[in-house]
Coordinates of C-alpha atoms in Angstrom, one line a residue:
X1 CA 160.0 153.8 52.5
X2 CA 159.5 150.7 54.6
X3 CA 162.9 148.2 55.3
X4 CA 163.5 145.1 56.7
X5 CA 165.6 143.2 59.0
X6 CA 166.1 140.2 61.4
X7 CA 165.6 141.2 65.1
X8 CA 166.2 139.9 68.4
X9 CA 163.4 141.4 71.2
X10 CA 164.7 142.6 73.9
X11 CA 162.0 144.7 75.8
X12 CA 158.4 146.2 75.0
X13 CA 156.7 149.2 77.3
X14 CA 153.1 150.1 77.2
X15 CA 152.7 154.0 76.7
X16 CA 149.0 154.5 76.4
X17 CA 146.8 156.1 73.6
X18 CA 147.1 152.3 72.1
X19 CA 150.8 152.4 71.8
X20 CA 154.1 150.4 72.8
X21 CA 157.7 151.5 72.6
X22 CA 159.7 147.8 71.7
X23 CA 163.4 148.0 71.9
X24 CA 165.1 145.2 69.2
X25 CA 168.3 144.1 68.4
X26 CA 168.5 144.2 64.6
X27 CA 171.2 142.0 62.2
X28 CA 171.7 145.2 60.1
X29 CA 171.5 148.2 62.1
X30 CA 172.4 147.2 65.9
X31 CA 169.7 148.4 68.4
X32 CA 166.8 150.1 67.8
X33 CA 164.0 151.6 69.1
X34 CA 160.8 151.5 67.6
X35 CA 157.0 152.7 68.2
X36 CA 153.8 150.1 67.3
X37 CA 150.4 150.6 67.0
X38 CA 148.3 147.9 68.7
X39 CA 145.7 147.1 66.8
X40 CA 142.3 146.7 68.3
X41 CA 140.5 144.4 65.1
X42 CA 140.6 140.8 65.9
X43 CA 142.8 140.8 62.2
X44 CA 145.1 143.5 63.2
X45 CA 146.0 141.2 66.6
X46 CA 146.9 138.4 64.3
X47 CA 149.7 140.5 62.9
X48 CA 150.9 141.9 66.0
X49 CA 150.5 139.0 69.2
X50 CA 151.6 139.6 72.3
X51 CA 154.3 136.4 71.8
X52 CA 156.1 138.3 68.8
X53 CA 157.3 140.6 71.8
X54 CA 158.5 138.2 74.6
X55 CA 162.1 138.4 75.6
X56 CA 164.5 137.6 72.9
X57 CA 161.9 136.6 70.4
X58 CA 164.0 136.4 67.0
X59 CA 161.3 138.5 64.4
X60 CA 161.4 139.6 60.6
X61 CA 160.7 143.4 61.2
X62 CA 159.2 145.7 58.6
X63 CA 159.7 149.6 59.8
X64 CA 158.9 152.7 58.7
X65 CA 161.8 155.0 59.2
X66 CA 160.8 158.8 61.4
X67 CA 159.3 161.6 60.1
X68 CA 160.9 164.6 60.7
X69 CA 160.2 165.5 64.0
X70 CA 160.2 162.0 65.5
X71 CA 162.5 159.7 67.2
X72 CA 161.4 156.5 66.7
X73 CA 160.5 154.3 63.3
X74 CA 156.7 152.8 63.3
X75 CA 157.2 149.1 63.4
X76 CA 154.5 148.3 60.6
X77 CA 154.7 144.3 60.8
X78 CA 155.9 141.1 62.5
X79 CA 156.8 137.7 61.4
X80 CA 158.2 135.5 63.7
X81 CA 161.5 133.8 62.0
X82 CA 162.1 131.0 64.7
X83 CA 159.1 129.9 67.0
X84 CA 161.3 128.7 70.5
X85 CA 160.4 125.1 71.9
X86 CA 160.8 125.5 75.4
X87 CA 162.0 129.1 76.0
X88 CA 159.2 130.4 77.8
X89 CA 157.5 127.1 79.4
X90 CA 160.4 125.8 80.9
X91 CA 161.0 128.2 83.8
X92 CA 164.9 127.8 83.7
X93 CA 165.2 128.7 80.7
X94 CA 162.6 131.9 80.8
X95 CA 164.0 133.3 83.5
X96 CA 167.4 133.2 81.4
X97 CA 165.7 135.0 78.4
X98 CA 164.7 137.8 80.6
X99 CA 168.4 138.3 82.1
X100 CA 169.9 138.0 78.8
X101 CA 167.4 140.6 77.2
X102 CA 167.6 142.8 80.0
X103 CA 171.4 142.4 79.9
X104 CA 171.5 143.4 76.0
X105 CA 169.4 145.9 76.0
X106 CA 171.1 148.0 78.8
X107 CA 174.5 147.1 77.9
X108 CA 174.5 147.9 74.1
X109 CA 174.0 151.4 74.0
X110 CA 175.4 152.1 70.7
X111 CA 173.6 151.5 67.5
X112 CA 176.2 149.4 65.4
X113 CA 176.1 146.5 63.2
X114 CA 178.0 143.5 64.4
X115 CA 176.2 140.2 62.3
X116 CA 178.8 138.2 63.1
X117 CA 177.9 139.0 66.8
X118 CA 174.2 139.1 66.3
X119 CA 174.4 135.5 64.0
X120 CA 175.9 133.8 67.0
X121 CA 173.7 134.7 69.5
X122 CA 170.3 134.0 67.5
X123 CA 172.4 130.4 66.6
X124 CA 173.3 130.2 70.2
X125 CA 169.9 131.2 71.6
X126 CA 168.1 128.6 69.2
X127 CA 170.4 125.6 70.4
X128 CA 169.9 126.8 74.0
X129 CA 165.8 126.0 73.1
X130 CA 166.7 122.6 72.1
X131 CA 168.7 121.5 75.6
X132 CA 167.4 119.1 77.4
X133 CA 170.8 119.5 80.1
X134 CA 173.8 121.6 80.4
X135 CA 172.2 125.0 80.6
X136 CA 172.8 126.4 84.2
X137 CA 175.8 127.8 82.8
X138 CA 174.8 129.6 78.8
X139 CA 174.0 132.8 81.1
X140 CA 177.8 133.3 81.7
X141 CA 179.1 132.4 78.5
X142 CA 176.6 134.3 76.9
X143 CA 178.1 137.3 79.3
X144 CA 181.5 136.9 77.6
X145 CA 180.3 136.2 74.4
X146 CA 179.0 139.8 74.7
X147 CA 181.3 141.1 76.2
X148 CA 183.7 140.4 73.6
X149 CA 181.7 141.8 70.7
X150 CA 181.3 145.0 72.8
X151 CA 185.2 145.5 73.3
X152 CA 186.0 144.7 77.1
X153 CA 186.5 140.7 77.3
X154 CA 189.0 139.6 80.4
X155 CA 192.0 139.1 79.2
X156 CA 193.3 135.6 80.9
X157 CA 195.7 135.1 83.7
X158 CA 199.5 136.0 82.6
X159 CA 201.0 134.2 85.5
X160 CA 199.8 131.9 88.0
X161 CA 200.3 134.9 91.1
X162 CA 197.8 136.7 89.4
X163 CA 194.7 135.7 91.2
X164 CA 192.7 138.8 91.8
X165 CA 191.0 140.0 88.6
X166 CA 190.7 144.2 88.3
X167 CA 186.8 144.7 86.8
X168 CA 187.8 148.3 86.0
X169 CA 191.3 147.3 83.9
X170 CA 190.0 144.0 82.8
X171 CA 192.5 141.7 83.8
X172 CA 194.0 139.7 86.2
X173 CA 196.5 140.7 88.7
X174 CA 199.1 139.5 91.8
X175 CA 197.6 141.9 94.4
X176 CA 194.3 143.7 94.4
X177 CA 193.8 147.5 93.5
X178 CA 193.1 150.1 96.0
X179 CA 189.6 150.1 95.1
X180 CA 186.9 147.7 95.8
X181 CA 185.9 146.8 92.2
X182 CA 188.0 143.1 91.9
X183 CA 187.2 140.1 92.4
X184 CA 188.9 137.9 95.4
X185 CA 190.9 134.6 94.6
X186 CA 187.8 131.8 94.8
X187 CA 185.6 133.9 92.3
X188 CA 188.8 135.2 90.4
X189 CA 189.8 131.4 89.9
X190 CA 186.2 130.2 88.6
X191 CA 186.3 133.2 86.4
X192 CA 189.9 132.4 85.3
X193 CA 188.2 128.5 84.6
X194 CA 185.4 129.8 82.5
X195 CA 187.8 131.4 79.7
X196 CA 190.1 128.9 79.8
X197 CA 187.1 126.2 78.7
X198 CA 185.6 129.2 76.1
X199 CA 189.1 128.8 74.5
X200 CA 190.0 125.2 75.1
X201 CA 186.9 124.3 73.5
X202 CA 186.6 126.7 70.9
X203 CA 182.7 127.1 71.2
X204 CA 181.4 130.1 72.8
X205 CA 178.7 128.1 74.0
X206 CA 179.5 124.7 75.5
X207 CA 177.1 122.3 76.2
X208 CA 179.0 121.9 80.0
X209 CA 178.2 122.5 83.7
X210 CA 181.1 123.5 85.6
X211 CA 180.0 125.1 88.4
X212 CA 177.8 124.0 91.7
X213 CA 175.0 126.0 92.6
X214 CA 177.2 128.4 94.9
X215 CA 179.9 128.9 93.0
X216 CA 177.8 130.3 90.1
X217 CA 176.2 132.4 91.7
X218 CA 178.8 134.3 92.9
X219 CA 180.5 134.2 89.2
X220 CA 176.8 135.4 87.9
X221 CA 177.3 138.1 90.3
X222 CA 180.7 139.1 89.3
X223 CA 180.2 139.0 85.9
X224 CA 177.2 141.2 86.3
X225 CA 179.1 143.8 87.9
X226 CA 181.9 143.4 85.2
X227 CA 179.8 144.2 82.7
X228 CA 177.7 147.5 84.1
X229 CA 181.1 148.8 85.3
X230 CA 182.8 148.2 81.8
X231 CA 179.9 149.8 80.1
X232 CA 178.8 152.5 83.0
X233 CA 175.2 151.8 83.8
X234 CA 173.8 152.8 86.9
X235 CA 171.5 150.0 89.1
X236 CA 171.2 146.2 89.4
X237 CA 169.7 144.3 86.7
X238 CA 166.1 144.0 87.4
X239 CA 165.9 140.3 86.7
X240 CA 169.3 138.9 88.4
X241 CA 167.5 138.2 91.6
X242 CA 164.5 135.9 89.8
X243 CA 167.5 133.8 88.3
X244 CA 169.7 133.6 90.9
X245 CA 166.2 132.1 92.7
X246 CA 165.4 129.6 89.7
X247 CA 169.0 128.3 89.6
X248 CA 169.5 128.1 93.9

């Protein structure tokens, strides 16, 4: 029996024999993996184009669930449910698609529904299309905003001593642990800044820019680390460094 749901691309890998492995993060069923047949007809390639799976493309996906004996569901069709503006011709905003998809896709490891989590970040990634200013910054709210629907936000400064921030507890503290996974006072204090505006503010995603050039960076950094060490992946993100370049 085929079903359908809303999904959010997050990556697509080539696996020969005229197949692709597409990983998707669905409204109703959290992540998923499926398996596509590329078609080789001229009409088969106008139901399956190569823009359906670019980074965070938001699709209508019809599946086929396994067969016994297989992993994955055949992904039998794709509509595309939002066509983006300027999400993959502005370079700024590209390079921040392929961070955020490579940061989803490696961080949620569990497949869960969450719509209230998926709904704001296909709102949030649709109003992040339409900016014409202010965006430097939606890649580190967007890092909170998930980190909050996976369980391990930072819980915010208690008292004003507390300017080292613990990545492996969560939360702020007056002297640093005996490990090396914290963050030092300047980086601790931006960080500390960035949930205090998330709250003051009450949008997840502000249309703001707080932070120069350097100074993000080295929060981008941090929160990077926050998150693989909350959710124990192994390695760098592939596409931190191409970024951290686009936003020097």
């Amino acid at each position: 029996m085929r079903r359908v749901s809303e999904g959010i691309m997050l990556s697509s890998t080539k696996c020969g024999d005229g197949k692709m492995v597409v990983n998707v993060y669905t409204r109703e069923e959290g992540k998923r993996g499926f398996l596509v047949r590329l078609p080789s007809s001229s009409a088969g390639k106008g139901r399956m184009k190569a823009s359906f799976f670019f980074p965070l493309s938001q699709i209508e996906a019809t599946f086929s669930e396994p067969r016994q004996g297989q992993d994955l569901a055949y992904l039998n069709d794709v509509k595309v449910v939002y066509a983006y503006r300027e999400m993959y011709t502005d370079i700024r905003k590209s390079s921040v698609a392929c961070f955020l998809a490579e940061v989803m896709g490696r961080c949620i490891l569990q497949s869960e529904q969450d719509i209230r989590f998926y709904d704001t970040v296909a709102t949030a990634l649709r109003q992040f299309d339409a900016r014409h200013q202010d965006i430097a910054d939606f890649h580190l709210f967007f890092l909170l905003s998930m980190a909050e629907s996976l369980g391990f936000y930072p819980q915010e400064a208690g008292h004003f001593t507390d300017i080292y921030f613990d990545m492996r507890e969560g939360r702020f503290v007056s002297t640093p642990p005996a490990y090396e996974d914290f963050l030092a006072p300047e980086v601790a204090c931006d960080l500390s800044l960035l949930l205090q505006v998330r709250r003051r503010i009450r949008n997840a995603f502000p249309e703001i820019t707080l932070f120069d050039s350097r100074r993000r960076q080295a929060l981008l950094m941090a929160l990077a680390a926050y998150c693989r060490i909350q959710t124990g992946i192994a390695g760098n993100f592939r596409s931190l460094d191409i970024l951290r370049e686009v936003f020097q």
